[in-house]
mmCIF file of C-alpha atoms in Angstrom:
data_model
loop_
_atom_site.group_PDB
_atom_site.id
_atom_site.type_symbol
_atom_site.label_atom_id
_atom_site.label_comp_id
_atom_site.label_asym_id
_atom_site.label_seq_id
_atom_site.Cartn_x
_atom_site.Cartn_y
_atom_site.Cartn_z
ATOM 1 C CA MET A 9 -22.578 15.103 -0.578
ATOM 2 C CA GLU A 10 -22.122 12.310 1.686
ATOM 3 C CA ILE A 11 -20.237 9.222 0.977
ATOM 4 C CA HIS A 12 -19.959 5.796 3.067
ATOM 5 C CA PRO A 13 -17.611 2.944 2.634
ATOM 6 C CA ILE A 14 -18.681 0.139 0.301
ATOM 7 C CA ALA A 15 -15.973 -2.073 1.476
ATOM 8 C CA HIS A 16 -12.950 -2.267 3.499
ATOM 9 C CA ILE A 17 -9.591 -4.244 2.524
ATOM 10 C CA GLN A 18 -7.873 -7.103 4.417
ATOM 11 C CA SER A 19 -4.104 -6.823 3.942
ATOM 12 C CA ASP A 20 -0.886 -7.944 5.892
ATOM 13 C CA PHE A 21 -0.214 -4.495 6.918
ATOM 14 C CA LYS A 22 -1.537 -3.505 10.465
ATOM 15 C CA GLU A 23 0.407 -0.221 10.690
ATOM 16 C CA LYS A 24 1.522 2.329 8.350
ATOM 17 C CA PHE A 25 5.339 1.883 8.531
ATOM 18 C CA GLY A 26 6.607 -0.626 5.766
ATOM 19 C CA ILE A 27 3.643 -0.043 3.464
ATOM 20 C CA PRO A 28 4.824 0.605 0.047
ATOM 21 C CA ARG A 29 4.993 4.080 -1.197
ATOM 22 C CA GLN A 30 2.841 3.188 -4.494
ATOM 23 C CA SER A 31 0.631 0.562 -5.432
ATOM 24 C CA GLY A 32 1.891 -2.145 -7.739
ATOM 25 C CA LEU A 33 5.609 -1.895 -6.402
ATOM 26 C CA VAL A 34 5.292 -5.158 -4.739
ATOM 27 C CA GLU A 35 3.163 -7.329 -6.818
ATOM 28 C CA ALA A 36 3.373 -10.299 -4.480
ATOM 29 C CA LEU A 37 1.346 -8.795 -1.795
ATOM 30 C CA ARG A 38 -2.267 -10.123 -1.909
ATOM 31 C CA ALA A 39 -5.194 -8.530 -0.039
ATOM 32 C CA SER A 40 -8.857 -8.972 -0.345
ATOM 33 C CA ILE A 41 -12.018 -6.493 -0.469
ATOM 34 C CA ILE A 42 -14.651 -7.167 1.589
ATOM 35 C CA PHE A 43 -17.876 -5.522 0.810
ATOM 36 C CA THR A 44 -19.999 -3.770 3.629
ATOM 37 C CA PRO A 45 -23.523 -5.608 3.893
ATOM 38 C CA SER A 46 -25.443 -3.168 1.898
ATOM 39 C CA TYR A 47 -23.074 -3.787 -1.116
ATOM 40 C CA ARG A 48 -22.755 -7.548 -0.977
ATOM 41 C CA VAL A 49 -24.690 -7.897 -4.204
ATOM 42 C CA PRO A 50 -23.052 -10.036 -7.014
ATOM 43 C CA ASP A 51 -24.741 -7.908 -9.699
ATOM 44 C CA ALA A 52 -22.713 -5.002 -8.739
ATOM 45 C CA VAL A 53 -19.462 -6.836 -9.732
ATOM 46 C CA ARG A 54 -20.887 -8.613 -12.881
ATOM 47 C CA GLY A 55 -18.283 -8.272 -15.592
ATOM 48 C CA LEU A 56 -15.735 -7.232 -13.471
ATOM 49 C CA GLU A 57 -13.809 -10.224 -13.788
ATOM 50 C CA GLU A 58 -13.023 -9.714 -17.572
ATOM 51 C CA PHE A 59 -10.652 -6.636 -16.190
ATOM 52 C CA SER A 60 -7.097 -7.273 -15.193
ATOM 53 C CA HIS A 61 -6.641 -4.185 -13.059
ATOM 54 C CA ILE A 62 -9.086 -2.067 -10.919
ATOM 55 C CA TRP A 63 -8.823 1.494 -9.426
ATOM 56 C CA LEU A 64 -9.567 1.805 -5.732
ATOM 57 C CA VAL A 65 -10.646 5.054 -4.139
ATOM 58 C CA TRP A 66 -10.151 4.936 -0.640
ATOM 59 C CA GLU A 67 -9.689 6.904 2.565
ATOM 60 C CA PHE A 68 -6.362 7.871 4.442
ATOM 61 C CA SER A 69 -8.275 6.712 7.771
ATOM 62 C CA GLN A 70 -5.464 7.160 9.941
ATOM 63 C CA ALA A 71 -4.431 10.605 8.481
ATOM 64 C CA ARG A 72 -7.569 12.564 9.698
ATOM 65 C CA ARG A 73 -7.003 15.955 11.076
ATOM 66 C CA GLU A 74 -8.505 19.249 11.712
ATOM 67 C CA GLY A 75 -7.765 21.837 8.737
ATOM 68 C CA TRP A 76 -5.243 21.479 6.270
ATOM 69 C CA SER A 77 -1.993 22.908 4.965
ATOM 70 C CA PRO A 78 -1.463 24.305 1.384
ATOM 71 C CA THR A 79 2.082 22.735 1.289
ATOM 72 C CA VAL A 80 3.619 19.447 2.613
ATOM 73 C CA ARG A 81 7.129 18.019 2.812
ATOM 74 C CA PRO A 82 7.376 14.711 0.897
ATOM 75 C CA PRO A 83 8.963 12.159 2.328
ATOM 76 C CA ARG A 84 10.838 11.015 -0.967
ATOM 77 C CA LEU A 85 12.679 14.469 -0.847
ATOM 78 C CA GLY A 86 13.858 13.927 2.838
ATOM 79 C CA GLY A 87 11.318 15.822 4.207
ATOM 80 C CA ASN A 88 13.330 19.365 3.829
ATOM 81 C CA MET A 89 11.157 20.774 0.882
ATOM 82 C CA ARG A 90 7.835 21.746 0.708
ATOM 83 C CA LEU A 91 5.384 21.404 -2.194
ATOM 84 C CA GLY A 92 1.865 22.244 -2.963
ATOM 85 C CA VAL A 93 -0.062 19.553 -1.269
ATOM 86 C CA PHE A 94 -1.871 19.106 -4.718
ATOM 87 C CA ALA A 95 1.592 18.181 -6.512
ATOM 88 C CA THR A 96 2.253 15.425 -4.061
ATOM 89 C CA ARG A 97 0.539 12.074 -2.795
ATOM 90 C CA SER A 98 0.607 13.317 0.860
ATOM 91 C CA PRO A 99 -2.228 11.727 3.016
ATOM 92 C CA PHE A 100 -2.552 15.093 4.748
ATOM 93 C CA ARG A 101 -5.020 16.660 2.154
ATOM 94 C CA PRO A 102 -8.396 18.798 2.427
ATOM 95 C CA ASN A 103 -10.107 15.433 1.674
ATOM 96 C CA ALA A 104 -8.147 12.259 2.877
ATOM 97 C CA LEU A 105 -8.748 10.381 -0.149
ATOM 98 C CA GLY A 106 -6.402 7.711 -2.052
ATOM 99 C CA LEU A 107 -6.310 6.291 -5.449
ATOM 100 C CA SER A 108 -4.550 2.907 -6.104
ATOM 101 C CA ALA A 109 -4.453 0.920 -9.222
ATOM 102 C CA VAL A 110 -4.343 -2.997 -8.233
ATOM 103 C CA ARG A 111 -4.204 -6.028 -10.044
ATOM 104 C CA LEU A 112 -7.564 -8.137 -9.789
ATOM 105 C CA GLU A 113 -6.746 -11.598 -9.183
ATOM 106 C CA SER A 114 -10.018 -13.255 -9.031
ATOM 107 C CA VAL A 115 -13.575 -12.505 -7.733
ATOM 108 C CA GLU A 116 -15.004 -14.916 -5.425
ATOM 109 C CA THR A 117 -18.377 -15.582 -4.072
ATOM 110 C CA ASP A 118 -18.511 -16.233 -0.464
ATOM 111 C CA ALA A 119 -21.515 -17.748 1.383
ATOM 112 C CA SER A 120 -21.670 -14.965 4.100
ATOM 113 C CA LEU A 121 -19.607 -12.248 2.834
ATOM 114 C CA GLY A 122 -21.087 -12.130 -0.747
ATOM 115 C CA PRO A 123 -18.694 -11.076 -3.823
ATOM 116 C CA VAL A 124 -14.903 -10.980 -2.535
ATOM 117 C CA LEU A 125 -12.437 -9.443 -4.726
ATOM 118 C CA HIS A 126 -8.860 -10.585 -4.532
ATOM 119 C CA VAL A 127 -6.171 -8.281 -5.502
ATOM 120 C CA SER A 128 -2.261 -7.893 -5.620
ATOM 121 C CA GLY A 129 -0.084 -4.995 -5.356
ATOM 122 C CA ALA A 130 -2.022 -3.062 -2.988
ATOM 123 C CA ASP A 131 -0.813 -0.317 -0.798
ATOM 124 C CA LEU A 132 -3.642 -0.173 1.855
ATOM 125 C CA LEU A 133 -3.535 -0.415 5.401
ATOM 126 C CA ASP A 134 -5.635 -3.510 6.881
ATOM 127 C CA GLY A 135 -9.328 -2.285 7.331
ATOM 128 C CA THR A 136 -9.039 0.816 5.185
ATOM 129 C CA PRO A 137 -12.346 1.793 3.886
ATOM 130 C CA ILE A 138 -13.053 2.059 0.208
ATOM 131 C CA TYR A 139 -15.434 4.279 -1.245
ATOM 132 C CA ASP A 140 -15.274 3.286 -5.115
ATOM 133 C CA ILE A 141 -14.204 0.941 -7.299
ATOM 134 C CA LYS A 142 -13.695 1.331 -11.091
ATOM 135 C CA PRO A 143 -12.163 -0.732 -13.734
ATOM 136 C CA TYR A 144 -8.690 0.316 -15.238
ATOM 137 C CA ILE A 145 -8.846 0.813 -18.931
ATOM 138 C CA PRO A 146 -5.642 0.719 -20.563
ATOM 139 C CA TYR A 147 -6.154 2.850 -23.689
ATOM 140 C CA ALA A 148 -7.594 5.903 -21.532
ATOM 141 C CA ASP A 149 -5.701 5.340 -18.328
ATOM 142 C CA ALA A 150 -2.323 4.372 -19.342
ATOM 143 C CA ILE A 151 -0.490 7.590 -20.662
ATOM 144 C CA PRO A 152 3.331 6.311 -21.864
ATOM 145 C CA SER A 153 4.471 9.925 -22.484
ATOM 146 C CA ALA A 154 3.510 11.279 -19.170
ATOM 147 C CA SER A 155 6.275 13.104 -16.843
ATOM 148 C CA GLY A 156 6.622 12.426 -13.370
ATOM 149 C CA GLY A 157 7.646 15.725 -11.923
ATOM 150 C CA PHE A 158 9.856 15.737 -9.070
ATOM 151 C CA VAL A 159 9.547 11.923 -8.684
ATOM 152 C CA ASP A 160 11.433 11.402 -11.777
ATOM 153 C CA ARG A 161 14.262 13.127 -10.214
ATOM 154 C CA VAL A 162 14.348 10.794 -7.219
ATOM 155 C CA GLU A 163 16.393 7.835 -7.260
ATOM 156 C CA ARG A 164 14.616 4.619 -6.680
ATOM 157 C CA LYS A 165 16.842 1.927 -4.917
ATOM 158 C CA ARG A 166 16.243 -1.358 -3.968
ATOM 159 C CA LEU A 167 18.218 -2.655 -0.830
ATOM 160 C CA GLU A 168 19.828 -6.235 -0.598
ATOM 161 C CA VAL A 169 18.019 -8.327 1.848
ATOM 162 C CA GLN A 170 19.767 -10.586 3.947
ATOM 163 C CA CYS A 171 17.313 -12.788 6.028
ATOM 164 C CA PRO A 172 18.499 -16.026 7.942
ATOM 165 C CA GLN A 173 16.893 -19.081 6.517
ATOM 166 C CA ALA A 174 15.861 -20.207 9.825
ATOM 167 C CA LEU A 175 13.944 -16.600 10.289
ATOM 168 C CA LEU A 176 12.353 -16.817 7.037
ATOM 169 C CA GLU A 177 10.913 -20.226 7.629
ATOM 170 C CA LEU A 178 8.883 -18.886 10.512
ATOM 171 C CA ILE A 179 6.851 -16.972 7.589
ATOM 172 C CA PRO A 180 4.368 -19.103 5.379
ATOM 173 C CA PRO A 181 5.768 -19.905 2.036
ATOM 174 C CA GLU A 182 3.155 -17.936 0.307
ATOM 175 C CA LYS A 183 3.959 -14.757 2.192
ATOM 176 C CA ARG A 184 7.802 -14.789 1.897
ATOM 177 C CA GLU A 185 8.171 -13.421 -1.555
ATOM 178 C CA ALA A 186 6.082 -10.506 -0.611
ATOM 179 C CA LEU A 187 7.840 -9.884 2.841
ATOM 180 C CA LEU A 188 11.294 -9.724 1.208
ATOM 181 C CA ALA A 189 9.962 -7.648 -1.687
ATOM 182 C CA VAL A 190 8.657 -5.083 0.897
ATOM 183 C CA LEU A 191 11.848 -5.033 2.667
ATOM 184 C CA ALA A 192 13.946 -4.376 -0.505
ATOM 185 C CA GLN A 193 11.921 -1.275 -1.083
ATOM 186 C CA ASP A 194 13.275 0.136 2.214
ATOM 187 C CA PRO A 195 10.559 0.787 4.380
ATOM 188 C CA ARG A 196 12.516 3.506 6.261
ATOM 189 C CA PRO A 197 11.544 7.306 6.086
ATOM 190 C CA SER A 198 14.017 9.015 3.573
ATOM 191 C CA TYR A 199 15.094 11.265 6.550
ATOM 192 C CA GLN A 200 16.140 8.168 8.932
ATOM 193 C CA LEU A 201 19.557 6.689 7.877
ATOM 194 C CA ASP A 202 20.949 5.680 11.192
ATOM 195 C CA PRO A 203 22.930 2.366 10.524
ATOM 196 C CA GLY A 204 22.793 1.492 14.245
ATOM 197 C CA ARG A 205 19.023 1.871 14.511
ATOM 198 C CA VAL A 206 16.818 -1.071 14.710
ATOM 199 C CA TYR A 207 13.439 -0.640 12.757
ATOM 200 C CA GLY A 208 10.515 -2.695 13.412
ATOM 201 C CA MET A 209 7.887 -3.400 10.881
ATOM 202 C CA ALA A 210 4.369 -5.253 11.534
ATOM 203 C CA PHE A 211 3.777 -7.856 8.738
ATOM 204 C CA ALA A 212 0.552 -10.109 8.775
ATOM 205 C CA ASP A 213 0.852 -11.689 12.348
ATOM 206 C CA TRP A 214 4.627 -10.962 12.625
ATOM 207 C CA GLN A 215 6.946 -8.235 13.911
ATOM 208 C CA VAL A 216 10.084 -8.187 11.762
ATOM 209 C CA ARG A 217 12.874 -6.236 13.035
ATOM 210 C CA PHE A 218 15.819 -4.981 10.672
ATOM 211 C CA THR A 219 18.871 -2.912 10.435
ATOM 212 C CA VAL A 220 20.075 -0.913 7.436
ATOM 213 C CA GLU A 221 23.859 0.065 6.423
ATOM 214 C CA GLY A 222 24.401 1.331 3.003
ATOM 215 C CA GLU A 223 22.475 -0.936 0.507
ATOM 216 C CA ARG A 224 22.156 -3.693 2.776
ATOM 217 C CA LEU A 225 19.103 -4.569 5.066
ATOM 218 C CA VAL A 226 19.736 -7.363 7.619
ATOM 219 C CA VAL A 227 16.727 -9.081 9.406
ATOM 220 C CA GLY A 228 17.503 -9.712 12.914
ATOM 221 C CA GLU A 229 14.299 -10.870 14.401
ATOM 222 C CA ILE A 230 11.011 -12.222 13.180
ATOM 223 C CA ALA A 231 8.516 -12.892 16.206
ATOM 224 C CA LYS A 232 4.926 -13.768 16.245
#
């Protein structure tokens, strides 16, 4: 079977570092889904605006590699424990496909791009190819009694983010909440805990540099 991208996403993440580990963790993030020319058909999204959320089937386009490994080291476990690849959401899979549920904010019709989907909460790198879009159906897709395996045993912490107002004002007002929320999720790999290290993260058109000590993240520089 051959599959081809039906769309690509436009997001504020130009590199992998800093992308939330799952979709929906930062609802303030905004992104747009732009269909490829063959699929810029308004009838193809007819009725989609009635749904609040959609599923995206996409490719880990920067995780392509020859062959595959039956086990991987999940970053959330510190990179020290191996689990079966099918028991994780690692991008290094036999078929590098990802699955994300995002909120559908609106469906817009553009004169040159055709239907454009505006979404929030996406965890996709800018330019990621999308292979399918399906509506999220609450009665079938939500399972309140489901168990989360090893993920349930990993503490999810939010950092206290300190960013000087003068630096924050370099970011457009509509993107500030999203940036602060992404930083609060702790973008660092779980195995990098050096308080003296300066980290750099690309967000939209800016490079954000910060340090982390304990539960506090301090932004030291924001540059165009």
